[in-house]
mmCIF file of C-alpha atoms and ligand atoms in Angstrom:
data_model
loop_
_atom_site.group_PDB
_atom_site.id
_atom_site.type_symbol
_atom_site.label_atom_id
_atom_site.label_comp_id
_atom_site.label_asym_id
_atom_site.label_seq_id
_atom_site.Cartn_x
_atom_site.Cartn_y
_atom_site.Cartn_z
ATOM 1 C CA MET A 13 10.950 35.122 -7.447
ATOM 2 C CA ASP A 14 8.216 35.210 -4.841
ATOM 3 C CA GLY A 15 9.121 32.475 -2.414
ATOM 4 C CA SER A 16 7.716 29.599 -4.478
ATOM 5 C CA THR A 17 11.250 28.476 -5.300
ATOM 6 C CA ILE A 18 11.502 24.736 -5.649
ATOM 7 C CA THR A 19 14.186 22.450 -4.372
ATOM 8 C CA LYS A 20 13.831 19.356 -6.554
ATOM 9 C CA THR A 21 14.638 19.101 -10.262
ATOM 10 C CA VAL A 22 11.608 19.938 -12.363
ATOM 11 C CA ASN A 23 11.400 19.963 -16.154
ATOM 12 C CA VAL A 24 8.374 21.488 -17.853
ATOM 13 C CA ILE A 25 7.617 21.731 -21.575
ATOM 14 C CA LEU A 26 5.313 24.397 -23.000
ATOM 15 C CA LEU A 27 3.794 23.219 -26.268
ATOM 16 C CA GLY A 28 1.725 25.331 -28.620
ATOM 17 C CA PRO A 29 1.804 27.158 -31.949
ATOM 18 C CA PRO A 30 3.630 30.450 -32.445
ATOM 19 C CA GLY A 31 1.663 33.184 -30.677
ATOM 20 C CA ALA A 32 0.147 30.867 -28.058
ATOM 21 C CA GLY A 33 2.014 32.722 -25.316
ATOM 22 C CA LYS A 34 4.779 30.226 -24.534
ATOM 23 C CA GLY A 35 7.471 32.875 -24.115
ATOM 24 C CA THR A 36 5.308 35.210 -22.035
ATOM 25 C CA GLN A 37 4.175 32.431 -19.723
ATOM 26 C CA ALA A 38 7.627 30.837 -19.468
ATOM 27 C CA ARG A 39 9.058 34.156 -18.298
ATOM 28 C CA MET A 40 6.393 34.418 -15.610
ATOM 29 C CA LEU A 41 6.939 30.834 -14.446
ATOM 30 C CA GLU A 42 10.646 31.536 -14.305
ATOM 31 C CA GLU A 43 10.021 34.504 -12.027
ATOM 32 C CA LYS A 44 7.588 32.672 -9.782
ATOM 33 C CA PHE A 45 9.266 29.297 -9.364
ATOM 34 C CA GLY A 46 12.934 30.054 -10.026
ATOM 35 C CA LEU A 47 13.007 27.624 -12.957
ATOM 36 C CA VAL A 48 15.084 28.657 -15.964
ATOM 37 C CA GLN A 49 13.322 29.466 -19.244
ATOM 38 C CA LEU A 50 15.079 27.797 -22.119
ATOM 39 C CA SER A 51 13.948 28.926 -25.549
ATOM 40 C CA THR A 52 15.600 27.322 -28.561
ATOM 41 C CA GLY A 53 14.294 30.253 -30.648
ATOM 42 C CA ASP A 54 16.284 32.650 -28.416
ATOM 43 C CA LEU A 55 19.359 30.398 -28.562
ATOM 44 C CA LEU A 56 19.113 30.244 -32.362
ATOM 45 C CA ARG A 57 18.632 34.019 -32.687
ATOM 46 C CA ALA A 58 21.756 34.481 -30.537
ATOM 47 C CA ALA A 59 23.636 32.052 -32.815
ATOM 48 C CA VAL A 60 22.500 33.997 -35.891
ATOM 49 C CA ALA A 61 23.566 37.296 -34.288
ATOM 50 C CA SER A 62 26.970 35.875 -33.354
ATOM 51 C CA GLY A 63 27.597 34.732 -36.929
ATOM 52 C CA SER A 64 28.549 31.183 -35.807
ATOM 53 C CA GLU A 65 28.425 28.302 -38.300
ATOM 54 C CA ALA A 66 25.187 27.050 -36.709
ATOM 55 C CA GLY A 67 23.737 30.550 -36.908
ATOM 56 C CA LYS A 68 24.638 30.900 -40.579
ATOM 57 C CA ALA A 69 22.962 27.577 -41.357
ATOM 58 C CA ALA A 70 19.835 28.458 -39.344
ATOM 59 C CA LYS A 71 19.254 32.020 -40.584
ATOM 60 C CA ALA A 72 17.489 31.397 -43.894
ATOM 61 C CA VAL A 73 15.352 28.589 -42.491
ATOM 62 C CA MET A 74 14.180 30.803 -39.644
ATOM 63 C CA GLU A 75 13.366 33.647 -42.017
ATOM 64 C CA SER A 76 11.225 31.299 -44.108
ATOM 65 C CA GLY A 77 9.269 30.049 -41.092
ATOM 66 C CA GLY A 78 10.495 26.449 -41.389
ATOM 67 C CA LEU A 79 12.185 24.335 -38.735
ATOM 68 C CA VAL A 80 15.945 24.344 -38.249
ATOM 69 C CA SER A 81 17.495 20.857 -38.503
ATOM 70 C CA ASP A 82 17.286 18.584 -35.451
ATOM 71 C CA GLU A 83 21.069 18.263 -35.571
ATOM 72 C CA ILE A 84 21.704 21.994 -35.114
ATOM 73 C CA VAL A 85 18.958 22.499 -32.539
ATOM 74 C CA LEU A 86 20.051 19.511 -30.450
ATOM 75 C CA ALA A 87 23.684 20.624 -30.468
ATOM 76 C CA ILE A 88 22.695 24.088 -29.240
ATOM 77 C CA LEU A 89 20.352 22.684 -26.609
ATOM 78 C CA LYS A 90 22.891 20.138 -25.300
ATOM 79 C CA ASP A 91 25.424 22.888 -24.937
ATOM 80 C CA ARG A 92 23.003 25.029 -22.926
ATOM 81 C CA LEU A 93 21.883 22.123 -20.722
ATOM 82 C CA GLY A 94 25.493 21.744 -19.629
ATOM 83 C CA ASP A 95 25.396 25.115 -17.840
ATOM 84 C CA ASP A 96 25.165 25.180 -14.049
ATOM 85 C CA ASP A 97 22.103 27.433 -13.815
ATOM 86 C CA VAL A 98 19.808 24.855 -15.435
ATOM 87 C CA LYS A 99 20.720 21.969 -13.135
ATOM 88 C CA SER A 100 17.576 22.262 -11.029
ATOM 89 C CA GLY A 101 15.254 22.249 -13.995
ATOM 90 C CA VAL A 102 13.986 24.116 -17.001
ATOM 91 C CA ILE A 103 10.880 25.425 -18.697
ATOM 92 C CA LEU A 104 11.347 24.496 -22.311
ATOM 93 C CA ASP A 105 9.751 26.999 -24.662
ATOM 94 C CA GLY A 106 9.784 26.075 -28.345
ATOM 95 C CA PHE A 107 11.523 22.744 -27.803
ATOM 96 C CA PRO A 108 10.958 19.933 -28.653
ATOM 97 C CA ARG A 109 9.343 20.634 -32.029
ATOM 98 C CA THR A 110 9.723 17.213 -33.662
ATOM 99 C CA THR A 111 9.364 13.639 -32.452
ATOM 100 C CA ALA A 112 13.103 13.113 -32.993
ATOM 101 C CA GLN A 113 13.821 16.060 -30.683
ATOM 102 C CA ALA A 114 11.436 14.693 -28.037
ATOM 103 C CA GLU A 115 13.120 11.280 -28.141
ATOM 104 C CA ALA A 116 16.575 12.855 -27.965
ATOM 105 C CA LEU A 117 15.470 14.943 -24.976
ATOM 106 C CA ASP A 118 14.214 11.851 -23.142
ATOM 107 C CA GLU A 119 17.603 10.199 -23.712
ATOM 108 C CA LEU A 120 19.509 13.290 -22.552
ATOM 109 C CA LEU A 121 17.506 13.580 -19.346
ATOM 110 C CA LYS A 122 17.823 9.865 -18.686
ATOM 111 C CA GLU A 123 21.608 10.271 -18.502
ATOM 112 C CA THR A 124 21.154 12.342 -15.337
ATOM 113 C CA GLY A 125 18.167 10.425 -13.961
ATOM 114 C CA GLN A 126 15.691 13.159 -14.930
ATOM 115 C CA THR A 127 12.365 13.109 -16.755
ATOM 116 C CA ILE A 128 9.788 15.502 -18.160
ATOM 117 C CA ASP A 129 7.490 16.281 -15.260
ATOM 118 C CA ALA A 130 4.842 18.086 -17.290
ATOM 119 C CA ALA A 131 4.184 18.847 -20.945
ATOM 120 C CA ILE A 132 1.596 21.604 -21.082
ATOM 121 C CA SER A 133 -0.211 22.260 -24.347
ATOM 122 C CA LEU A 134 -1.408 25.859 -24.768
ATOM 123 C CA GLU A 135 -4.587 25.433 -26.810
ATOM 124 C CA VAL A 136 -5.469 28.300 -29.175
ATOM 125 C CA ASP A 137 -7.316 29.096 -32.416
ATOM 126 C CA ASP A 138 -4.911 29.386 -35.350
ATOM 127 C CA GLU A 139 -6.791 32.297 -36.866
ATOM 128 C CA ALA A 140 -6.140 34.533 -33.864
ATOM 129 C CA MET A 141 -2.411 33.777 -33.896
ATOM 130 C CA VAL A 142 -1.570 35.835 -36.976
ATOM 131 C CA GLY A 143 -2.974 38.984 -35.328
ATOM 132 C CA ARG A 144 -1.333 38.200 -32.000
ATOM 133 C CA ILE A 145 2.099 37.777 -33.539
ATOM 134 C CA SER A 146 1.998 40.515 -36.145
ATOM 135 C CA GLY A 147 1.754 43.305 -33.553
ATOM 136 C CA ARG A 148 4.258 42.110 -30.988
ATOM 137 C CA PHE A 149 7.528 43.695 -29.967
ATOM 138 C CA THR A 150 9.957 43.391 -27.053
ATOM 139 C CA CYS A 151 12.244 45.627 -25.070
ATOM 140 C CA GLY A 152 15.778 45.036 -26.297
ATOM 141 C CA ALA A 153 17.189 45.769 -22.838
ATOM 142 C CA CYS A 154 15.100 43.549 -20.522
ATOM 143 C CA GLY A 155 13.099 41.351 -22.911
ATOM 144 C CA GLU A 156 9.643 42.452 -21.671
ATOM 145 C CA GLY A 157 7.020 41.662 -24.323
ATOM 146 C CA TYR A 158 4.415 44.119 -25.683
ATOM 147 C CA HIS A 159 1.754 44.224 -28.398
ATOM 148 C CA ASP A 160 0.467 47.134 -30.508
ATOM 149 C CA ASP A 161 -3.182 46.327 -29.687
ATOM 150 C CA PHE A 162 -3.265 43.979 -26.684
ATOM 151 C CA LYS A 163 -0.437 45.320 -24.512
ATOM 152 C CA PRO A 164 0.855 48.702 -25.692
ATOM 153 C CA THR A 165 3.420 50.634 -23.653
ATOM 154 C CA ALA A 166 1.924 53.528 -21.625
ATOM 155 C CA VAL A 167 4.415 55.917 -23.228
ATOM 156 C CA ALA A 168 5.099 55.099 -26.869
ATOM 157 C CA GLY A 169 8.474 53.393 -27.276
ATOM 158 C CA VAL A 170 9.361 53.300 -23.562
ATOM 159 C CA CYS A 171 9.556 50.008 -21.636
ATOM 160 C CA GLU A 172 7.407 50.031 -18.502
ATOM 161 C CA LYS A 173 9.662 47.582 -16.735
ATOM 162 C CA CYS A 174 13.127 49.073 -17.236
ATOM 163 C CA GLY A 175 12.661 52.382 -19.078
ATOM 164 C CA GLY A 176 14.540 51.059 -22.130
ATOM 165 C CA THR A 177 13.751 52.637 -25.484
ATOM 166 C CA ASP A 178 15.290 50.079 -27.841
ATOM 167 C CA MET A 179 12.179 48.143 -28.940
ATOM 168 C CA LYS A 180 12.692 45.128 -31.205
ATOM 169 C CA ARG A 181 10.429 43.364 -33.685
ATOM 170 C CA ARG A 182 11.342 39.895 -34.905
ATOM 171 C CA ALA A 183 12.053 39.530 -38.625
ATOM 172 C CA ASP A 184 9.862 36.404 -38.753
ATOM 173 C CA ASP A 185 6.838 38.047 -37.082
ATOM 174 C CA ASN A 186 5.144 39.018 -40.364
ATOM 175 C CA ALA A 187 1.846 37.516 -41.525
ATOM 176 C CA GLU A 188 3.328 35.473 -44.376
ATOM 177 C CA THR A 189 6.042 33.851 -42.265
ATOM 178 C CA VAL A 190 3.630 33.279 -39.390
ATOM 179 C CA ARG A 191 1.440 31.185 -41.716
ATOM 180 C CA GLU A 192 4.477 29.046 -42.596
ATOM 181 C CA ARG A 193 5.346 28.697 -38.899
ATOM 182 C CA LEU A 194 1.778 27.569 -38.165
ATOM 183 C CA LYS A 195 2.017 24.994 -40.964
ATOM 184 C CA ALA A 196 5.306 23.688 -39.538
ATOM 185 C CA TYR A 197 3.687 23.479 -36.101
ATOM 186 C CA HIS A 198 0.769 21.379 -37.301
ATOM 187 C CA ALA A 199 2.861 19.107 -39.506
ATOM 188 C CA GLN A 200 5.807 18.498 -37.188
ATOM 189 C CA THR A 201 5.090 19.636 -33.630
ATOM 190 C CA ALA A 202 1.400 18.938 -32.941
ATOM 191 C CA PRO A 203 2.030 15.136 -32.961
ATOM 192 C CA LEU A 204 3.991 15.681 -29.726
ATOM 193 C CA ILE A 205 0.691 16.228 -27.937
ATOM 194 C CA THR A 206 -0.039 12.539 -28.452
ATOM 195 C CA TYR A 207 3.580 11.645 -27.623
ATOM 196 C CA TYR A 208 3.321 13.222 -24.141
ATOM 197 C CA GLU A 209 -0.252 12.025 -23.663
ATOM 198 C CA GLN A 210 1.046 8.482 -24.085
ATOM 199 C CA GLN A 211 3.797 9.201 -21.542
ATOM 200 C CA GLY A 212 1.136 10.379 -19.087
ATOM 201 C CA SER A 213 2.669 13.840 -18.682
ATOM 202 C CA LEU A 214 0.316 15.965 -20.829
ATOM 203 C CA SER A 215 -1.972 18.728 -19.562
ATOM 204 C CA LYS A 216 -4.014 21.116 -21.694
ATOM 205 C CA VAL A 217 -4.696 24.774 -20.921
ATOM 206 C CA ASP A 218 -7.104 27.107 -22.737
ATOM 207 C CA ALA A 219 -4.656 29.756 -23.931
ATOM 208 C CA MET A 220 -7.326 31.919 -25.607
ATOM 209 C CA ALA A 221 -8.084 33.129 -22.077
ATOM 210 C CA SER A 222 -6.428 36.271 -20.670
ATOM 211 C CA ILE A 223 -2.715 36.249 -19.858
ATOM 212 C CA ASP A 224 -3.581 36.323 -16.134
ATOM 213 C CA ASP A 225 -6.033 33.419 -16.373
ATOM 214 C CA VAL A 226 -3.543 31.315 -18.335
ATOM 215 C CA LYS A 227 -0.881 32.206 -15.776
ATOM 216 C CA ALA A 228 -3.170 31.079 -12.928
ATOM 217 C CA SER A 229 -3.744 27.702 -14.637
ATOM 218 C CA LEU A 230 -0.031 27.196 -15.256
ATOM 219 C CA ASP A 231 0.923 28.236 -11.724
ATOM 220 C CA GLY A 232 -1.498 25.632 -10.401
ATOM 221 C CA LEU A 233 -0.084 22.893 -12.622
ATOM 222 C CA VAL A 234 3.554 23.685 -11.817
ATOM 223 C CA ALA A 235 2.834 24.064 -8.093
ATOM 224 C CA GLY A 236 1.225 20.618 -8.277
ATOM 225 C CA ILE A 237 4.397 18.972 -9.556
ATOM 226 C CA THR A 238 6.818 20.899 -7.363
ATOM 227 C CA GLY A 239 4.911 20.536 -4.113
HETATM 228 P P1 LIG B 29 10.463 30.668 -31.722
HETATM 229 O O1 LIG B 29 11.226 31.795 -31.109
HETATM 230 O O2 LIG B 29 10.274 29.520 -30.783
HETATM 231 O O3 LIG B 29 9.180 31.116 -32.371
HETATM 232 O O4 LIG B 29 11.391 30.108 -32.913
HETATM 233 C C1 LIG B 29 11.745 30.917 -34.020
HETATM 234 C C2 LIG B 29 12.258 30.033 -35.137
HETATM 235 O O5 LIG B 29 13.438 29.350 -34.700
HETATM 236 C C3 LIG B 29 11.318 28.939 -35.595
HETATM 237 O O6 LIG B 29 10.368 29.401 -36.550
HETATM 238 C C4 LIG B 29 12.296 27.924 -36.180
HETATM 239 O O7 LIG B 29 12.752 28.326 -37.445
HETATM 240 C C5 LIG B 29 13.465 28.016 -35.215
HETATM 241 N N1 LIG B 29 13.354 27.072 -34.065
HETATM 242 C C6 LIG B 29 13.192 27.395 -32.758
HETATM 243 N N2 LIG B 29 13.156 26.294 -31.994
HETATM 244 C C7 LIG B 29 13.276 25.237 -32.841
HETATM 245 C C8 LIG B 29 13.274 23.832 -32.673
HETATM 246 N N3 LIG B 29 13.129 23.267 -31.462
HETATM 247 N N4 LIG B 29 13.419 23.057 -33.775
HETATM 248 C C9 LIG B 29 13.557 23.595 -35.003
HETATM 249 N N5 LIG B 29 13.558 24.922 -35.252
HETATM 250 C C10 LIG B 29 13.409 25.740 -34.178
#
């Protein structure tokens, strides 16, 4: 954190197709503003790894690039939102992904007098997303993200942030599955852009720009709602 910590409850949604940079940017916003990144993809991967009933049900769907049922995702999200560390707000990354999830989220927040302060759509070209996703990997120890072409590690296989050497690639980050994930995004998630536009909370950011330029735009937007 760099002193921009906020004191009021702030809830931000990052919308955008797989590869748009939601995870990367959410992690940076988390660091800067002290908000908590909440990724339903991460929560589901943890459920799969733990072998829970929800994880077993989600595994095959995730591998195919489709969307896990609203029922499972909402149960996992509700559980996480009950934790103390998220009480002053969250950056939602990868949630909501359907209109039913967006409506359920509005209801959940209403129970504690909260709202969505900003839904930010990261605007990208689909064609570039397959390349962006296919080369990415993360440090298994600290979660720092890298890319074979766009952000390689200085020393092959060694994390620049923590020195970890256990690099991970996601099973669903292959070209074929990415195309299915893009299809799911356009069919089920893209309509949320209109949903939040109608609520008056939507902003759009050109996410084909560099990571630093996108970060600057997002910092400005989030500073605007926290200030
Ligand atoms: P992500 O890490 O956000 O790319 O998500 C990886 C996969 O987890 C997706 O392709 C879906 O199968 C599943 N998933 C993550 N979040 C959701 C959600 N909100 N609704 C349905 N499925 C989800």
